[in-house]
Coordinates of C-alpha atoms and ligand atoms in Angstrom, one line a residue:
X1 CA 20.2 -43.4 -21.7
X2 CA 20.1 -46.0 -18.8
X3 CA 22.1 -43.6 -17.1
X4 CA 19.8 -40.1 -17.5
X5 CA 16.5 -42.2 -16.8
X6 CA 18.0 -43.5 -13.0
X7 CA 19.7 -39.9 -12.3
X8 CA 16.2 -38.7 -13.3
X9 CA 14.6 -40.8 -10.9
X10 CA 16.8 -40.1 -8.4
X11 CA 16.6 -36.2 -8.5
X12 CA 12.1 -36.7 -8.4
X13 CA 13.1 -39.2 -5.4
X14 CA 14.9 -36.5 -3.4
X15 CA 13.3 -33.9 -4.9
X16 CA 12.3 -32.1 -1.0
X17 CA 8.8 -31.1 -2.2
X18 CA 7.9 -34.9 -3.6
X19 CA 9.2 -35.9 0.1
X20 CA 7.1 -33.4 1.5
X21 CA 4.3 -33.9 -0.9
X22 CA 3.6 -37.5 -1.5
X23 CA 2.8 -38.7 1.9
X24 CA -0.9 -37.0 1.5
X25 CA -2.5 -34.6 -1.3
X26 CA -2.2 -30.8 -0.6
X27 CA -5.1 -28.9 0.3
X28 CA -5.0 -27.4 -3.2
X29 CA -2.4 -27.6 -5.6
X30 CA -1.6 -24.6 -8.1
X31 CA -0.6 -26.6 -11.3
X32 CA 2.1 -25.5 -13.9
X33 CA 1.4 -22.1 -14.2
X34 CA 4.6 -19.2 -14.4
X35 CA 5.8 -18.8 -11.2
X36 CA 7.3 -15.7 -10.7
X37 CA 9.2 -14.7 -7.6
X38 CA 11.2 -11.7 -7.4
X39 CA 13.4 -12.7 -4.2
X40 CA 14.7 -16.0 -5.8
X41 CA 15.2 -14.7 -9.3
X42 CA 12.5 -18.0 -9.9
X43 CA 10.5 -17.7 -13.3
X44 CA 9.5 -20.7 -14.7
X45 CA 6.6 -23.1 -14.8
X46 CA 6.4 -24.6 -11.6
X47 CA 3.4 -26.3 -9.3
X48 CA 2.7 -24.6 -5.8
X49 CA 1.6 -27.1 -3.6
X50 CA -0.4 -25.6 -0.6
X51 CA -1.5 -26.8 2.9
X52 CA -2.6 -25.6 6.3
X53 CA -3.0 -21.8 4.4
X54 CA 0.9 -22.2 3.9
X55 CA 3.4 -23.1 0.6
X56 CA 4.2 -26.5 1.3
X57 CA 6.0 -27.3 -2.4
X58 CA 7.1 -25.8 -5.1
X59 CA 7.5 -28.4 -7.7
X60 CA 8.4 -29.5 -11.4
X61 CA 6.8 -32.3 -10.3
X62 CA 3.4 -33.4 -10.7
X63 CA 1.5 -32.5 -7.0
X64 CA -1.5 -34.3 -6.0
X65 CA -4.2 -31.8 -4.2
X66 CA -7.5 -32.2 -3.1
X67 CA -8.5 -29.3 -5.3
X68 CA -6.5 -28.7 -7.9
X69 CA -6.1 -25.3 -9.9
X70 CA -5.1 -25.2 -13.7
X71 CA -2.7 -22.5 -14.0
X72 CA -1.2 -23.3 -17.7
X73 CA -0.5 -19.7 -19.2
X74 CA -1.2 -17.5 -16.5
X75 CA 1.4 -16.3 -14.0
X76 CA 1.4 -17.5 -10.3
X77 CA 2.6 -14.5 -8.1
X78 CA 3.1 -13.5 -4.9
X79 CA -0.1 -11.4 -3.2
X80 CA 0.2 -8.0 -3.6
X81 CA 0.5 -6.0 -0.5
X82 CA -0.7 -2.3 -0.4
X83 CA 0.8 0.0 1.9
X84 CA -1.3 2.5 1.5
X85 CA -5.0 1.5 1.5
X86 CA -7.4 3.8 3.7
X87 CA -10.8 1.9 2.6
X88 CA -11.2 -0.6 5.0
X89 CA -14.0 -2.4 5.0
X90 CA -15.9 -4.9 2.5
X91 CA -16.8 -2.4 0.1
X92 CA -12.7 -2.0 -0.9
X93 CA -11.6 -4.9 0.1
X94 CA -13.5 -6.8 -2.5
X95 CA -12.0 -4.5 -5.3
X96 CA -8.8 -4.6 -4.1
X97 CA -9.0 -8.6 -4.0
X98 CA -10.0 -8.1 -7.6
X99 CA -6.9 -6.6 -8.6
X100 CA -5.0 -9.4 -7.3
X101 CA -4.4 -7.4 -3.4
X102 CA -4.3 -10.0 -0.5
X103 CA -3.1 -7.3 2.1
X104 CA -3.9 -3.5 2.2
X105 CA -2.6 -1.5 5.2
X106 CA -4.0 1.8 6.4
X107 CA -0.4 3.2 7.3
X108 CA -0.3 6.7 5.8
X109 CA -3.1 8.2 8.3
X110 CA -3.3 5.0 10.4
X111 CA -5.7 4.8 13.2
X112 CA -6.1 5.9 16.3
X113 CA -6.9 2.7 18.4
X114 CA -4.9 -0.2 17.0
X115 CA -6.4 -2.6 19.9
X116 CA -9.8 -1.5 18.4
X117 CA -8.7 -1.7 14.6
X118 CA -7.8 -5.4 14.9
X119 CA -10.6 -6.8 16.9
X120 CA -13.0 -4.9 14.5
X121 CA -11.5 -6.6 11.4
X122 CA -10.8 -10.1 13.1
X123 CA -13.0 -13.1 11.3
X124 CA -14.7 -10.5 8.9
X125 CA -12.1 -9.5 6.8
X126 CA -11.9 -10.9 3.4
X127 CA -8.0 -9.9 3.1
X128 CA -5.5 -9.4 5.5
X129 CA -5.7 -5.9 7.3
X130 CA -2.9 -4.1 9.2
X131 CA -2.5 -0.4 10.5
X132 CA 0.1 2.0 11.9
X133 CA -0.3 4.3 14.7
X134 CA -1.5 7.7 13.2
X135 CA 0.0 10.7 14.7
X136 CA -2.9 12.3 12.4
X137 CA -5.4 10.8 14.6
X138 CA -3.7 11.0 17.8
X139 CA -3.3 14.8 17.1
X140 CA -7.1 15.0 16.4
X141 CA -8.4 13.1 19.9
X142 CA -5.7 15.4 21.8
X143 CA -6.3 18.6 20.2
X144 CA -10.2 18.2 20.0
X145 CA -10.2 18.5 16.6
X146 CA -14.1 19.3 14.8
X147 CA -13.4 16.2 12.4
X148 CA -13.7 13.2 15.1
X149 CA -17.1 15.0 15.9
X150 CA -17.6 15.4 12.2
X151 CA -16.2 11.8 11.4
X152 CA -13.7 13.2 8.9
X153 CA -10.2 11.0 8.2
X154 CA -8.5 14.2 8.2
X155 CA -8.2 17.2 10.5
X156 CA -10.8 20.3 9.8
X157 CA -9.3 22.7 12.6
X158 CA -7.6 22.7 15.4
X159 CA -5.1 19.6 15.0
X160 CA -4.3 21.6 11.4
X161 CA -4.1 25.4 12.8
X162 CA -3.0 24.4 16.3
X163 CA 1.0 24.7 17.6
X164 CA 0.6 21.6 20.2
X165 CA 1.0 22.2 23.8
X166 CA 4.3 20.7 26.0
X167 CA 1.3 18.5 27.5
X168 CA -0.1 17.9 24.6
X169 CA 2.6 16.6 22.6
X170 CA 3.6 14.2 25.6
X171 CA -0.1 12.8 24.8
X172 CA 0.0 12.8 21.3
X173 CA 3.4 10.4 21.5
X174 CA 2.6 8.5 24.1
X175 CA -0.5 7.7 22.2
X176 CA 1.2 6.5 19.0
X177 CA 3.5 4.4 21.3
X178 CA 0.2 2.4 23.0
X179 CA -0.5 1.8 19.0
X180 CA 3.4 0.4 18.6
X181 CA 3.4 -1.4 21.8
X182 CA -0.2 -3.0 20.5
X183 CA 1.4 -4.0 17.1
X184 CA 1.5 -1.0 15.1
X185 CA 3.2 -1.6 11.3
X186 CA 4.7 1.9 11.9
X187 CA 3.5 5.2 12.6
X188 CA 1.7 6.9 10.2
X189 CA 2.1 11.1 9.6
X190 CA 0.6 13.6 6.9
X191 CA 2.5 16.4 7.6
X192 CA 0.3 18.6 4.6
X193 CA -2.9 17.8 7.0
X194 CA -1.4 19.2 10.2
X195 CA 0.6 22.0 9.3
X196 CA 0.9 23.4 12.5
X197 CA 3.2 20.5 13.6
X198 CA 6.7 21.8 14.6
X199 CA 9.8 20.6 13.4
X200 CA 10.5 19.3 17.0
X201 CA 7.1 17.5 17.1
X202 CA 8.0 15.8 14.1
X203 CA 10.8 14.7 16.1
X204 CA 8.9 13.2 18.6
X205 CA 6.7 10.9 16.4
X206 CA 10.5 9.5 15.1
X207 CA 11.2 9.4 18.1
X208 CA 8.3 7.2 19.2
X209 CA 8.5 4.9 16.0
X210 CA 12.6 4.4 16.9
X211 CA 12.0 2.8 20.1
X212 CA 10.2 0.2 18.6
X213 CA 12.6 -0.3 15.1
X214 CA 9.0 0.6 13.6
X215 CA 8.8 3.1 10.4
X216 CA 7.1 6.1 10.2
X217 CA 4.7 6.3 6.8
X218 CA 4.4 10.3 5.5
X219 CA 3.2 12.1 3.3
X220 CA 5.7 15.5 3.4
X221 CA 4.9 18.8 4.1
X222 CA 3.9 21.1 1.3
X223 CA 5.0 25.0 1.4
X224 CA 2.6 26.9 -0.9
X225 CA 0.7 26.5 -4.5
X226 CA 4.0 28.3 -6.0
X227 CA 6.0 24.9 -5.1
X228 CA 5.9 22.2 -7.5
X229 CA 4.4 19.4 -4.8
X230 CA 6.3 19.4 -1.7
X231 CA 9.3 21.4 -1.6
X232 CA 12.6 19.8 -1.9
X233 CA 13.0 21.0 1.9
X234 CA 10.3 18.5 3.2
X235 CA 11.7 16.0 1.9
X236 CA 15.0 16.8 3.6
X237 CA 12.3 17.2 6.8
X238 CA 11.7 13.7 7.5
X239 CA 14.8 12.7 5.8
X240 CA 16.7 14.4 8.5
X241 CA 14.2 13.2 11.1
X242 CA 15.5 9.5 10.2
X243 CA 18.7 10.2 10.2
X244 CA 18.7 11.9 13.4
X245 CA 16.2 9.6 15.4
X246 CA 17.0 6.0 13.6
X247 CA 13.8 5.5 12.4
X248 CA 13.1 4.1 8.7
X249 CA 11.2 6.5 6.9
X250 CA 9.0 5.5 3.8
X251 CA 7.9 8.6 2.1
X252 CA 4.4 7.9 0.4
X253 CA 2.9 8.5 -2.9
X254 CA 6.1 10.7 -4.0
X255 CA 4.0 11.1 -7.3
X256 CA 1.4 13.4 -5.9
X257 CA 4.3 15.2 -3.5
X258 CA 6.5 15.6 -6.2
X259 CA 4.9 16.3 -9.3
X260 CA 7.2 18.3 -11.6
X261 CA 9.9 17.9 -8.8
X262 CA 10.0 13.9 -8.9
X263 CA 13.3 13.8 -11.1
X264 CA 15.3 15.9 -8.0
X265 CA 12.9 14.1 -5.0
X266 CA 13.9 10.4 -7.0
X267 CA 17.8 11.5 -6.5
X268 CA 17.9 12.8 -3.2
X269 CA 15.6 9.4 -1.8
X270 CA 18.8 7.4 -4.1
X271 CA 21.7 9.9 -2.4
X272 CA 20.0 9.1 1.4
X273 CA 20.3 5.8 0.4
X274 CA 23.2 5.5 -0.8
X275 CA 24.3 7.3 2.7
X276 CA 23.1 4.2 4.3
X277 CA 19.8 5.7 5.5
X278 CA 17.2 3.5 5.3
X279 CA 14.5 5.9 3.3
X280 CA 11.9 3.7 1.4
X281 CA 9.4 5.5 -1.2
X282 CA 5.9 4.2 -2.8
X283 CA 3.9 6.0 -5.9
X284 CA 0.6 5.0 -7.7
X285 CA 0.3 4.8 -11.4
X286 CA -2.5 7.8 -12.2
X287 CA -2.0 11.3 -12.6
X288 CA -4.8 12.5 -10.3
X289 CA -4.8 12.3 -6.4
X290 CA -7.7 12.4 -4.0
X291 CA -8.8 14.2 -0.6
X292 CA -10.7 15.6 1.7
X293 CA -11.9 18.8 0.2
X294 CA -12.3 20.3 3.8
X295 CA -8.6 19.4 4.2
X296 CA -5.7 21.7 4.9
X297 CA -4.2 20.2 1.7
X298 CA -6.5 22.3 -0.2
X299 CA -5.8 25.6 2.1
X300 CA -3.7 27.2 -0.9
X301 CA -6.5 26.7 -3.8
X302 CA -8.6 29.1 -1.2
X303 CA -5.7 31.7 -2.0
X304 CA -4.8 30.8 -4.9
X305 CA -5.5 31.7 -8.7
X306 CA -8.8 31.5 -10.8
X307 CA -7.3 28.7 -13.0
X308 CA -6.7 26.1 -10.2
X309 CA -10.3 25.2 -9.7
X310 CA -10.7 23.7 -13.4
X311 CA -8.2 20.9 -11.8
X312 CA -10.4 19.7 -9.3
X313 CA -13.2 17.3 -9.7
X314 CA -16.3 16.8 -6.5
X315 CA -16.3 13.1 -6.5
X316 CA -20.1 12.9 -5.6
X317 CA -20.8 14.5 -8.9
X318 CA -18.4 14.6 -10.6
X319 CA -18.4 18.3 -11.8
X320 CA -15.5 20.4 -11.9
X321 CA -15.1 23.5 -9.8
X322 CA -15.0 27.1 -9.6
X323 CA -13.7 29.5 -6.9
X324 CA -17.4 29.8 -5.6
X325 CA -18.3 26.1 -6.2
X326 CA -14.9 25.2 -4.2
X327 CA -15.8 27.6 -1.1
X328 CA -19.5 26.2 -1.2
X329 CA -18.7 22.3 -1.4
X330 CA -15.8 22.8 0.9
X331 CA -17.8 20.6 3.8
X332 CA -17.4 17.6 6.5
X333 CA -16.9 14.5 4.5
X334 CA -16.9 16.1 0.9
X335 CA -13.9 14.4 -1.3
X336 CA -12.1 15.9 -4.5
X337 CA -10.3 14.4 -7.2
X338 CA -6.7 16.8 -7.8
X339 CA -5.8 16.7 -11.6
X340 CA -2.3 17.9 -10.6
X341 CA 0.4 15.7 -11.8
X342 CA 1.5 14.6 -15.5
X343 CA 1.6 11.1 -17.0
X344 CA 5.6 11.9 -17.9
X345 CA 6.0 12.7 -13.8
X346 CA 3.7 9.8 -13.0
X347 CA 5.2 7.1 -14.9
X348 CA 9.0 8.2 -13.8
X349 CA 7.5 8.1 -10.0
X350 CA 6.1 4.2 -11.0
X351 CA 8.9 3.0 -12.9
X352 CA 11.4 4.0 -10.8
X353 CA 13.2 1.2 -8.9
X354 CA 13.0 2.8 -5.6
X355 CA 9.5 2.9 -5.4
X356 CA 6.8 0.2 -4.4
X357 CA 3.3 0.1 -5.7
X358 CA 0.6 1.3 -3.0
X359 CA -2.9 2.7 -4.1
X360 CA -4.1 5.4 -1.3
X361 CA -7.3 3.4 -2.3
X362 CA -10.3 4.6 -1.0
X363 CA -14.0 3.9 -2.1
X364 CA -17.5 4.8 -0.3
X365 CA -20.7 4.2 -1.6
X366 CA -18.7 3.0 -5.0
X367 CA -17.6 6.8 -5.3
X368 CA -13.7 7.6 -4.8
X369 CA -10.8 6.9 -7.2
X370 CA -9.8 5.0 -9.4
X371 CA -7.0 3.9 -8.4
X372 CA -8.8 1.9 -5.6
X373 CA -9.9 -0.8 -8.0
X374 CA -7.4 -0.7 -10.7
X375 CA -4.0 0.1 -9.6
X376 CA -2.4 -3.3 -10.1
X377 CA -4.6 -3.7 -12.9
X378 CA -3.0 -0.9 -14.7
X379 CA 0.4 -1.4 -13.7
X380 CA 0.5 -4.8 -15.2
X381 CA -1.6 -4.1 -18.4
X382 CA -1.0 -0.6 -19.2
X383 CA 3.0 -0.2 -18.0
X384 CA 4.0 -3.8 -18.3
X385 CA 2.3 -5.1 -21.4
X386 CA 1.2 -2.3 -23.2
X387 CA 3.8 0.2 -23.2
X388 CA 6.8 -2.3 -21.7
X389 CA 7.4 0.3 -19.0
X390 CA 8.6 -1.9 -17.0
X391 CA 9.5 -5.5 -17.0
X392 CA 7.0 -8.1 -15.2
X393 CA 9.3 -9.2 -12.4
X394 CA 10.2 -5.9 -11.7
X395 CA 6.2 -4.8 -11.2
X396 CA 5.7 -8.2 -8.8
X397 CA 8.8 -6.9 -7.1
X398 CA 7.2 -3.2 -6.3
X399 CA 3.6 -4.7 -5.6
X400 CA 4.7 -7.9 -3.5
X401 CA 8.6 -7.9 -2.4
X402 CA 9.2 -4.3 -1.4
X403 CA 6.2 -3.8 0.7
X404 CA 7.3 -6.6 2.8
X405 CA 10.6 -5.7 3.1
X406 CA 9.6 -2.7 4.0
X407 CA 7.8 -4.4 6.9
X408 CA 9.4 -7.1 8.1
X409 CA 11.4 -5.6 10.5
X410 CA 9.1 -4.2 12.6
X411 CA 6.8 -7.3 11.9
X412 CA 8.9 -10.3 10.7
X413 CA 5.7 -12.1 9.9
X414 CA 6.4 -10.1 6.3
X415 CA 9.8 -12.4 5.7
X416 CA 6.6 -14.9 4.8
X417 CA 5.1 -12.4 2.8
X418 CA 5.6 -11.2 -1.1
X419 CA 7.2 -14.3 -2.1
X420 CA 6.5 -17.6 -3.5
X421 CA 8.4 -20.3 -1.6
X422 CA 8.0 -23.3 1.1
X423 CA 6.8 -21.7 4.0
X424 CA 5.4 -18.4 2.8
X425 CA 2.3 -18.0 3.8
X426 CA -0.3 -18.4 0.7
X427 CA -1.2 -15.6 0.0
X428 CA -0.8 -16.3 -4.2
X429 CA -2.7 -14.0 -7.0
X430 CA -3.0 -15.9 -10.7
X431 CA -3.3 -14.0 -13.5
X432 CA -3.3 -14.2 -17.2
X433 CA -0.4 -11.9 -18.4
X434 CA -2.1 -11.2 -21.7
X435 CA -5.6 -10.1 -20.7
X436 CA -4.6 -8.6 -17.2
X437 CA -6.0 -4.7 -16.7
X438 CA -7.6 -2.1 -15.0
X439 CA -11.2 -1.0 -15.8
X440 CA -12.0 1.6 -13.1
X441 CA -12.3 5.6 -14.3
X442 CA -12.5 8.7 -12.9
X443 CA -16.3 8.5 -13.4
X444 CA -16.8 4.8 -13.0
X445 CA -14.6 4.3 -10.4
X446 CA -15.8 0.6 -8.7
X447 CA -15.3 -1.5 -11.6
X448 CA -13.0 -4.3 -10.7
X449 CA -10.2 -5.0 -12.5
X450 CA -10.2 -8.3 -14.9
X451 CA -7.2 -10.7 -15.7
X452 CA -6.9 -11.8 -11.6
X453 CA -8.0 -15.2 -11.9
X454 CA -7.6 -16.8 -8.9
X455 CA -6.6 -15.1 -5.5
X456 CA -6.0 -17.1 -2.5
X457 CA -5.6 -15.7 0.8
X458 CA -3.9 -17.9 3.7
X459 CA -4.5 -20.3 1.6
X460 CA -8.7 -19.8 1.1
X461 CA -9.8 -18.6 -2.8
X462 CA -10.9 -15.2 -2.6
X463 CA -11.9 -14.8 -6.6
X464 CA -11.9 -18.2 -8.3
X465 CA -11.9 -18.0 -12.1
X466 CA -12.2 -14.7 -11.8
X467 CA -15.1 -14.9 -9.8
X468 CA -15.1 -13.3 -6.0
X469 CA -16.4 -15.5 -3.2
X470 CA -19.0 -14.6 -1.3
X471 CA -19.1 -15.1 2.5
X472 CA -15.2 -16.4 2.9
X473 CA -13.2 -14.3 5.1
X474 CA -9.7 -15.9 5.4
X475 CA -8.1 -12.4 6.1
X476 CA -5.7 -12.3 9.3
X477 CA -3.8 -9.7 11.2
X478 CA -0.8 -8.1 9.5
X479 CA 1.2 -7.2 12.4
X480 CA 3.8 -6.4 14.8
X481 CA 4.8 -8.0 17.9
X482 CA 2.7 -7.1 21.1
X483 CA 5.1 -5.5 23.6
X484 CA 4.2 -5.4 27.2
X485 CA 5.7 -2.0 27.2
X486 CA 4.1 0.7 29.7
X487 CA 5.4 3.9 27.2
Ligands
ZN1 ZN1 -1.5 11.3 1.3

């Protein structure tokens, strides 16, 4: 007995968090609450001891904080980082703090001026914000397109219809490498936006992100209303690309590319893999996308049967369409819901184990989808504890873990990312496992998830007892190195 008690004494003694801890109180101590961390296999009921916005301990033992957080039943996770998050600004970042998000990422169109981007969101971002170089965008300021007039994300003519010029496409990639050199997470395509993009410009933009070990973001090509999704073939596309340039490719929401298609699309992403190619996939958990209706995306409705239109829903009023309501809402600016997908195709895209969790959030004026507000919401109530689609760890791992792995290459700030361990930044979401969901519809789209109790970015509370702070803005720069690199 003697015996235990000293051993026991001995272990708390050199136990490196006490020696760590005890010399003065954290800044804020996260206290016996489930912590789960994919990486280390860790899930057990731990305290996370926090200072200077980093993990400084993580404990059986009983931390001392200056604030102190009672985390008893609820799980203690890693922040969730979205890969594919095109609202950026207050308006989405409070609903993606909500559901438990500490970093969204506008990597799937990207942006045009990444030295613009960051200084924009520096000291007024509530999260942490990050971009990738958007061939999109670079294609729209080369080739004039009416959108940047029009202030439309995606191209309305001439960067969709357009074969680019040998001077052009010089422009367009040394553009996207000023954005890598600048600290780009990647480069960002959406090959089903610019259809006129060759085979040999798509190339180029590899080419571009290869240089600087950065990976290239896309949403595939699509071939025609009689395809289910994407074709198999555009898959192969910028699988090819990778494995001819070097650059990682991370094919996004493979849900809405795939739809009936998503059992052959999941092998063949396996098969690359299993080639050694490093091809990375994402999906969201709803059976619905969203665009721009003026889009090329939605090129083929205009040609395509009567029946199509009943599938598509204007998100400023929420009506569906008809062929002549479709041709006379199809304006600058004017976004559509796409009832396309099942909940069968959907749920194999999320539960698959090569995918990671990313929203394609977008909300304005509290219209958009719903995914925006609810997507870890609904991965955690509806697949985890609902219908035990997948296990808990295993949904932290796709909405924390494999999004910064996926990045931390190109940006090795991510090896301090998606994990709960000393020296990780803290970036930590808390949320009670049994009440956790999403709460956001097609026709109420804003409502904020509930569950996310606490959310600390860098270290800062975000929501605290479920409760989002006002006026805090703790997010920082998710990004790559700056190169001094004349491309
Ligand atoms: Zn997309």
């Amino acid at each position: 007995m003697r015996r235990r008690l000293i051993a026991c004494i001995a272990a708390i003694l050199l136990s490196p968090s006490v020696l760590a801890g005890q010399a003065s109180a954290f800044d804020i101590v996260i206290r016996n609450g489930r912590v789960i961390d994919p990486e280390a296999g860790l899930d057990a009921v731990r305290s996370v001891g926090i200072r200077n916005g980093k993990i400084a301990a993580v404990s059986t033992a009983a931390l001392q904080g200056r604030a102190v957080i009672d985390a008893r039943g609820l799980v203690v996770a890693p922040g969730f980082i979205d890969l594919h998050a095109h609202g950026q600004n207050d308006e989405n970042y409070r609903v993606y703090a909500m559901d438990g998000v500490t970093t969204a990422l506008e990597l799937e169109v990207g942006v045009g001026d990444i030295p613009a981007f960051y200084a924009t969101h520096q000291g007024t971002s509530l999260i942490n914000y990050g971009a990738s170089a958007g061939h999109i965008r670079a294609r729209m300021a080369v080739m004039k397109d009416g959108g940047i007039e029009r202030g439309t994300i995606l191209p309305l003519d001439s960067a969709g219809y357009n074969v680019a010029s040998e001077a052009q496409l010089a422009t367009i990639r040394k553009q996207i490498e000023s954005g890598l050199a600048a600290g780009a997470l990647g480069v960002g395509m959406g090959l089903e936006y610019t259809p006129a993009a060759t085979r040999h410009e798509v190339l180029e933009a590899f080419r571009a992100a290869a240089k600087y070990r950065a990976p290239v973001f896309v949403h595939t090509r699509a071939t025609g209303i009689a395809e289910p999704g994407s074709s198999i073939e555009s898959y192969w596309e910028v699988i090819g690309a990778s494995a001819i340039t070097g650059a990682p490719v991370h094919i996004v929401h493979v849900n809405s590319t795939s739809l009936t298609a998503t059992p052959r699309t999941l092998a063949l992403i396996q098969e690359a893999r299993e080639r050694g190619l490093d091809v990375t996939a994402e999906a969201y958990p709803y059976s619905a996308g969203m665009t721009e209706l003026a889009s090329r995306l939605l090129d083929k409705f205009a040609n395509g049967p009567d029946s199509m239109f009943a599938k598509l829903m204007l998100v400023s009023t929420g009506e569906r369409l008809t062929r002549a309501t479709f041709a006379a809402n199809r304006t600058p600016g004017a976004m559509v819901i796409l009832f396309l997908n099942t909940p069968d195709m959907e749920a194999l895209a999320v539960t698959s184990p090569l995918t990671a969790i990313a929203s394609d959030g977008f909300l304005a004026n509290g219209k958009g989808h719903p995914r925006t507000a609810g997507t870890s919401g609904r991965v955690l109530g509806y697949y985890v504890r609902e219908t035990g689609q997948l296990r808990l760890v295993d949904a932290i791992r796709k909405l924390a873990l494999m999004p910064a792995q996926r990045l931390e290459k190109v940006a090795p700030m991510f090896r301090n990312k998606g994990r709960i361990k000393v020296g990780a930044d803290a970036d930590i979401t808390v949320f009670d496992p049994a009440t956790v969901a999403d709460r956001s519809t097609y026709q109420q789209p804003a409502l904020p998830s509930v569950g996310f109790r606490h959310v600390l970015v860098n270290g800062v509370p975000v929501v605290a007892d479920g409760v989002l702070k006002d006026g805090t803005y703790p997010g920082r720069a998710a990004r790559g190195p700056i190169r001094d690199v004349t491309p």
